[in-house]
PDB file of C-alpha atoms and ligand atoms in Angstrom:
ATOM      1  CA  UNK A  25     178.925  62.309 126.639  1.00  0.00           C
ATOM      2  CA  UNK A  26     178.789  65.071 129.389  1.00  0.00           C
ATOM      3  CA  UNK A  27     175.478  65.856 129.263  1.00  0.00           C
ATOM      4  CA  UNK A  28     174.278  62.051 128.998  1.00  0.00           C
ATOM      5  CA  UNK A  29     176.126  61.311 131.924  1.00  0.00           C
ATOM      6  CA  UNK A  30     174.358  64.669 133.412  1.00  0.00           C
ATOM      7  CA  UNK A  31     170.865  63.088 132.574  1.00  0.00           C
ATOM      8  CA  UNK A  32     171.123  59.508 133.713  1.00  0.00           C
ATOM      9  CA  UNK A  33     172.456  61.245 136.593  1.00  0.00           C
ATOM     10  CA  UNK A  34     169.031  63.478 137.151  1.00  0.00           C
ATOM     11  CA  UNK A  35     167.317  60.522 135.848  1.00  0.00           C
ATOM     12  CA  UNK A  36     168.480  58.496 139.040  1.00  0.00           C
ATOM     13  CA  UNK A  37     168.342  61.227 141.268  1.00  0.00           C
ATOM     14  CA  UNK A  38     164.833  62.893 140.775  1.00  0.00           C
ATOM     15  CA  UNK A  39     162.538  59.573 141.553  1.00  0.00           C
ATOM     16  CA  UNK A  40     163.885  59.693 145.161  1.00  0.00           C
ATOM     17  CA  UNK A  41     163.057  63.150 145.879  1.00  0.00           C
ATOM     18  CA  UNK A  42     159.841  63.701 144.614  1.00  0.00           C
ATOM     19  CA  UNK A  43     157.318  62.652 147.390  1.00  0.00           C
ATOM     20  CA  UNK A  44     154.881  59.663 146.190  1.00  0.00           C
ATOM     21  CA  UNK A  45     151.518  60.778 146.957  1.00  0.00           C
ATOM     22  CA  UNK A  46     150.288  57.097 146.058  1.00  0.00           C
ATOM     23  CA  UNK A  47     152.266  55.202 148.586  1.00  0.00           C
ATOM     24  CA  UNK A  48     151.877  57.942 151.200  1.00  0.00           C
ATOM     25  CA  UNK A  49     148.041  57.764 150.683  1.00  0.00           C
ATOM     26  CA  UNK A  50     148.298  53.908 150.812  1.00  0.00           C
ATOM     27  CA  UNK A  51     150.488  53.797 154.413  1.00  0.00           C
ATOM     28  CA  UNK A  52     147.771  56.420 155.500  1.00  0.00           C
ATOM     29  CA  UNK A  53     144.939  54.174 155.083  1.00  0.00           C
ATOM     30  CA  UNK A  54     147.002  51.643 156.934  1.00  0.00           C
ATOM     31  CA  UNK A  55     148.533  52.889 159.780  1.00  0.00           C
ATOM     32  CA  UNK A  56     147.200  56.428 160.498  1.00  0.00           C
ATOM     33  CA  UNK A  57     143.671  56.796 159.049  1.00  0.00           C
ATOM     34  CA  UNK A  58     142.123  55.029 162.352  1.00  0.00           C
ATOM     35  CA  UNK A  59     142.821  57.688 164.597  1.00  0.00           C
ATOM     36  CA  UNK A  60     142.614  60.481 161.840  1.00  0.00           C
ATOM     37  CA  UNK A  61     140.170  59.559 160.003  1.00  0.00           C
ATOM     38  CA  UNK A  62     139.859  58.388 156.067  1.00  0.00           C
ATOM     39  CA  UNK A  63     139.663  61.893 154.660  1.00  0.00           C
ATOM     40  CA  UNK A  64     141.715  63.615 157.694  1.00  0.00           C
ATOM     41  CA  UNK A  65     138.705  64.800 159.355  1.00  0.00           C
ATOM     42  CA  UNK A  66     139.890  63.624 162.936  1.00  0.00           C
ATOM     43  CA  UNK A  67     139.162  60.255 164.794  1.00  0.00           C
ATOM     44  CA  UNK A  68     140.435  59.955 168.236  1.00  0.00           C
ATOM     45  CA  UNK A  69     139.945  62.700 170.626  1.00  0.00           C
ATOM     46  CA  UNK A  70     142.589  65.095 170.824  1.00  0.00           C
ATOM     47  CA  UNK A  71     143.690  64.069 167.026  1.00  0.00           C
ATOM     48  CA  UNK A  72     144.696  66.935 164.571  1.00  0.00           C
ATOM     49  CA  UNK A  73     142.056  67.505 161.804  1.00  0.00           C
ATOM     50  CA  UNK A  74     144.224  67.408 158.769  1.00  0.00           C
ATOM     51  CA  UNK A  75     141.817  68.256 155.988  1.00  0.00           C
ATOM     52  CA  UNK A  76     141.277  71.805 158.323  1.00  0.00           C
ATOM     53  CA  UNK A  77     145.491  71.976 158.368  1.00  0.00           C
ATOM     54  CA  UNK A  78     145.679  71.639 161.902  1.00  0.00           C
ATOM     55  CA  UNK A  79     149.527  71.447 162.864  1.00  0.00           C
ATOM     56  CA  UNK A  80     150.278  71.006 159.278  1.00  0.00           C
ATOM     57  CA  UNK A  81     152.153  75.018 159.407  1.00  0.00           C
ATOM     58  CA  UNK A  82     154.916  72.706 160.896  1.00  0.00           C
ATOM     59  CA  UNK A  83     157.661  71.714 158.340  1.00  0.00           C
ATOM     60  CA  UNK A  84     158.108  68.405 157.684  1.00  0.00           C
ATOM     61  CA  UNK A  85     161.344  67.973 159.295  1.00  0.00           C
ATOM     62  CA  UNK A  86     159.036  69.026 162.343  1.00  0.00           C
ATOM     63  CA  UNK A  87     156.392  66.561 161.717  1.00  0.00           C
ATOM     64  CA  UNK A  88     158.607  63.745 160.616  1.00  0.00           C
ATOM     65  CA  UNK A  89     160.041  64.015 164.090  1.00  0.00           C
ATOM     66  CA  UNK A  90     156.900  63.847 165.980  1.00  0.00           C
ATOM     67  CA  UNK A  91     155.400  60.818 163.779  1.00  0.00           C
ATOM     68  CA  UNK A  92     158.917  59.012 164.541  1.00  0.00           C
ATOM     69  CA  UNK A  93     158.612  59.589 167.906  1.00  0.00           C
ATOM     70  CA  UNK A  94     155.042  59.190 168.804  1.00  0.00           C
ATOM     71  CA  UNK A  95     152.956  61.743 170.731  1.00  0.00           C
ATOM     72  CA  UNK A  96     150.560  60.901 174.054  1.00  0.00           C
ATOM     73  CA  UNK A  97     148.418  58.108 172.579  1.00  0.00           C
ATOM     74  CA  UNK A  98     150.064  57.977 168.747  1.00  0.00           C
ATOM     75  CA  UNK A  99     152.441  55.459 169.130  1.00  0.00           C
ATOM     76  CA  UNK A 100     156.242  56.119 167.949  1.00  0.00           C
ATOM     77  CA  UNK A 101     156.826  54.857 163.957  1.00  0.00           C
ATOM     78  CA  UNK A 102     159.949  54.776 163.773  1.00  0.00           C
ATOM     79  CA  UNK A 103     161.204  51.139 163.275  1.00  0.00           C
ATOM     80  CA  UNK A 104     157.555  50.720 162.008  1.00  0.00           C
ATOM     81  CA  UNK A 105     157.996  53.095 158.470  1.00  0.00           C
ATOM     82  CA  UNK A 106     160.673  54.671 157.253  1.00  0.00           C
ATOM     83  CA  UNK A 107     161.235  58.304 157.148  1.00  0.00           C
ATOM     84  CA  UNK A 108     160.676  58.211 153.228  1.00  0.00           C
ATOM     85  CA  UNK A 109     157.215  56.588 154.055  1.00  0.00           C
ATOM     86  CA  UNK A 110     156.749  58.776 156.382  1.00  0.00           C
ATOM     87  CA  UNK A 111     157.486  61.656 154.621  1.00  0.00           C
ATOM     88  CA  UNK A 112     155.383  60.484 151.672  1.00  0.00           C
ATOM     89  CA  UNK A 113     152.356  60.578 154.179  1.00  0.00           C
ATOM     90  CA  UNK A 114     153.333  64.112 155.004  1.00  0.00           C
ATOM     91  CA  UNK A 115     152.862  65.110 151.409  1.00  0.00           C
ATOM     92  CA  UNK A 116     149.964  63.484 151.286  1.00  0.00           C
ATOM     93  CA  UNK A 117     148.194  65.309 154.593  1.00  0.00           C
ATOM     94  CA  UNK A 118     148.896  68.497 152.899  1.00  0.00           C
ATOM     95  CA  UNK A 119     146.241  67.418 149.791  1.00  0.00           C
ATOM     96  CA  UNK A 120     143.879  66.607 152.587  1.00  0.00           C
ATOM     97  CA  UNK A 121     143.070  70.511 153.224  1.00  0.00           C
ATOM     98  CA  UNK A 122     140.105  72.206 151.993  1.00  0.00           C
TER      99      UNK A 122
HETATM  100  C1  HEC B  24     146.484  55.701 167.980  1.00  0.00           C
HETATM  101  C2  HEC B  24     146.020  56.843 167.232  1.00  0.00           C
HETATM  102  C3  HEC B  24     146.939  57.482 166.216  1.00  0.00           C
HETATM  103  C4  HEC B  24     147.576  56.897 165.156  1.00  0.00           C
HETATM  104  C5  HEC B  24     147.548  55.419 164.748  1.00  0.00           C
HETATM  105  C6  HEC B  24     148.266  57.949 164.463  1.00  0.00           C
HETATM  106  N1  HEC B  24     148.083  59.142 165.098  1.00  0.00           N
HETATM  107 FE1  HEC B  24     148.918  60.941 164.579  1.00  0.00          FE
HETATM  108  N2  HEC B  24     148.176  61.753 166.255  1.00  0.00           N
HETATM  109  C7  HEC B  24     147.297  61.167 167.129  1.00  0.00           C
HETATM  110  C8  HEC B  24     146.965  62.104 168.208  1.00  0.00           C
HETATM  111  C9  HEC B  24     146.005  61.863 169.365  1.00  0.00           C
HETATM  112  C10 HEC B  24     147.716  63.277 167.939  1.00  0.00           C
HETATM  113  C11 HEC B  24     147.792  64.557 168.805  1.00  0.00           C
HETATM  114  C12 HEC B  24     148.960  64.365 169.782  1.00  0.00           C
HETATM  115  C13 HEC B  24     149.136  65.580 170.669  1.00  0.00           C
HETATM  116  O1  HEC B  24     149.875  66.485 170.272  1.00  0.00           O
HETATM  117  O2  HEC B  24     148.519  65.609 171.734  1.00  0.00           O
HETATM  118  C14 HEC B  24     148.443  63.030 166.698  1.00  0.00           C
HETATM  119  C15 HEC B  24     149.268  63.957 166.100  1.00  0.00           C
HETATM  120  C16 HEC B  24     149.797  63.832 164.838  1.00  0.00           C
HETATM  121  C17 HEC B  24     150.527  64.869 164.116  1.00  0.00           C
HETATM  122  C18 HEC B  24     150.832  66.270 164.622  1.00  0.00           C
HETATM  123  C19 HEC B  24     152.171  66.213 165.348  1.00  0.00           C
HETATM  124  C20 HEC B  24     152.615  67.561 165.831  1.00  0.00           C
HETATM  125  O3  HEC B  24     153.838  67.737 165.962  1.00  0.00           O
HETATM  126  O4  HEC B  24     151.801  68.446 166.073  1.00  0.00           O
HETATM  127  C21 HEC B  24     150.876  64.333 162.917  1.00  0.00           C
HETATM  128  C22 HEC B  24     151.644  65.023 161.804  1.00  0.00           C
HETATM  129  C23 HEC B  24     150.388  62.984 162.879  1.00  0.00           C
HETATM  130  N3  HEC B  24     149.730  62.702 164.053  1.00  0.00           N
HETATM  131  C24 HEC B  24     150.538  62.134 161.828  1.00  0.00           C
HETATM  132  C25 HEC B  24     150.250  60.775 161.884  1.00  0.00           C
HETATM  133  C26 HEC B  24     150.630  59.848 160.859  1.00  0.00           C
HETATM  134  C27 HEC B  24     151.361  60.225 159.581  1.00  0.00           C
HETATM  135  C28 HEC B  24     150.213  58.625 161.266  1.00  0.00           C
HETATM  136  C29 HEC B  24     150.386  57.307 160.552  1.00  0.00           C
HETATM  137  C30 HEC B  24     151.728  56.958 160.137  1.00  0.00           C
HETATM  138  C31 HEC B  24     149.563  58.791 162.556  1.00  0.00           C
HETATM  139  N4  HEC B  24     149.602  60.116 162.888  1.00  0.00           N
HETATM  140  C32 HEC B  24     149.007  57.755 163.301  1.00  0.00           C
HETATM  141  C33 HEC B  24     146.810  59.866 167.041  1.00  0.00           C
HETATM  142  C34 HEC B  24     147.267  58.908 166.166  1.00  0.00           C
END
């Protein structure tokens, strides 16, 4: 009894802590590849090149707070995505490197 209550426990727990690559490479397409580009490679002037890992030595905590916030011309998303969505695109920027 222990241990099934153990594993319906980890069995509820893990989904929400893994990072979904799928739905952060869907709200990528949607809200950030137009300034970043479809495959990371930049867009707008002055925007990181993901697939080269620019910024992306931040943690996530680090970048979670600047795509909340906004930064010069990236516009603030919080209110817009939540910080799981967000933090699924952040997962999903660190595939983008070569
Ligand atoms: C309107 C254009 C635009 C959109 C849309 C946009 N960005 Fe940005 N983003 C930028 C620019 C420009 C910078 C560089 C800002 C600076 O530091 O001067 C940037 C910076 C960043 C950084 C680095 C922040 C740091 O702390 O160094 C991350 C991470 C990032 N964007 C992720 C995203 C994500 C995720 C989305 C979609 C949810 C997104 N961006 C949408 C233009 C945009």
């Amino acid at each position: 009894m222990r241990a099934f209550l153990l594993l319906s426990f980890l069995a509820a727990a893990l989904p929400c802590a893994a990072a979904d690559l799928a739905r952060g490479s869907q709200t990528y397409a949607l809200h950030c590849a137009v300034c970043h580009g479809p495959a990371g490679q930049g867009g707008v002037p002055g925007a990181p090149k993901f697939n080269r890992g620019e910024r992306l030595m931040q943690s996530d905590l680090a970048l979670l707070e600047s795509v909340r916030r906004g930064r010069n011309i990236m516009p603030a998303f919080a209110g817009v995505l939540r910080d799981r969505e967000i933090l699924d695109v952040i997962a999903y920027l660190r595939t983008l490197q070569r």
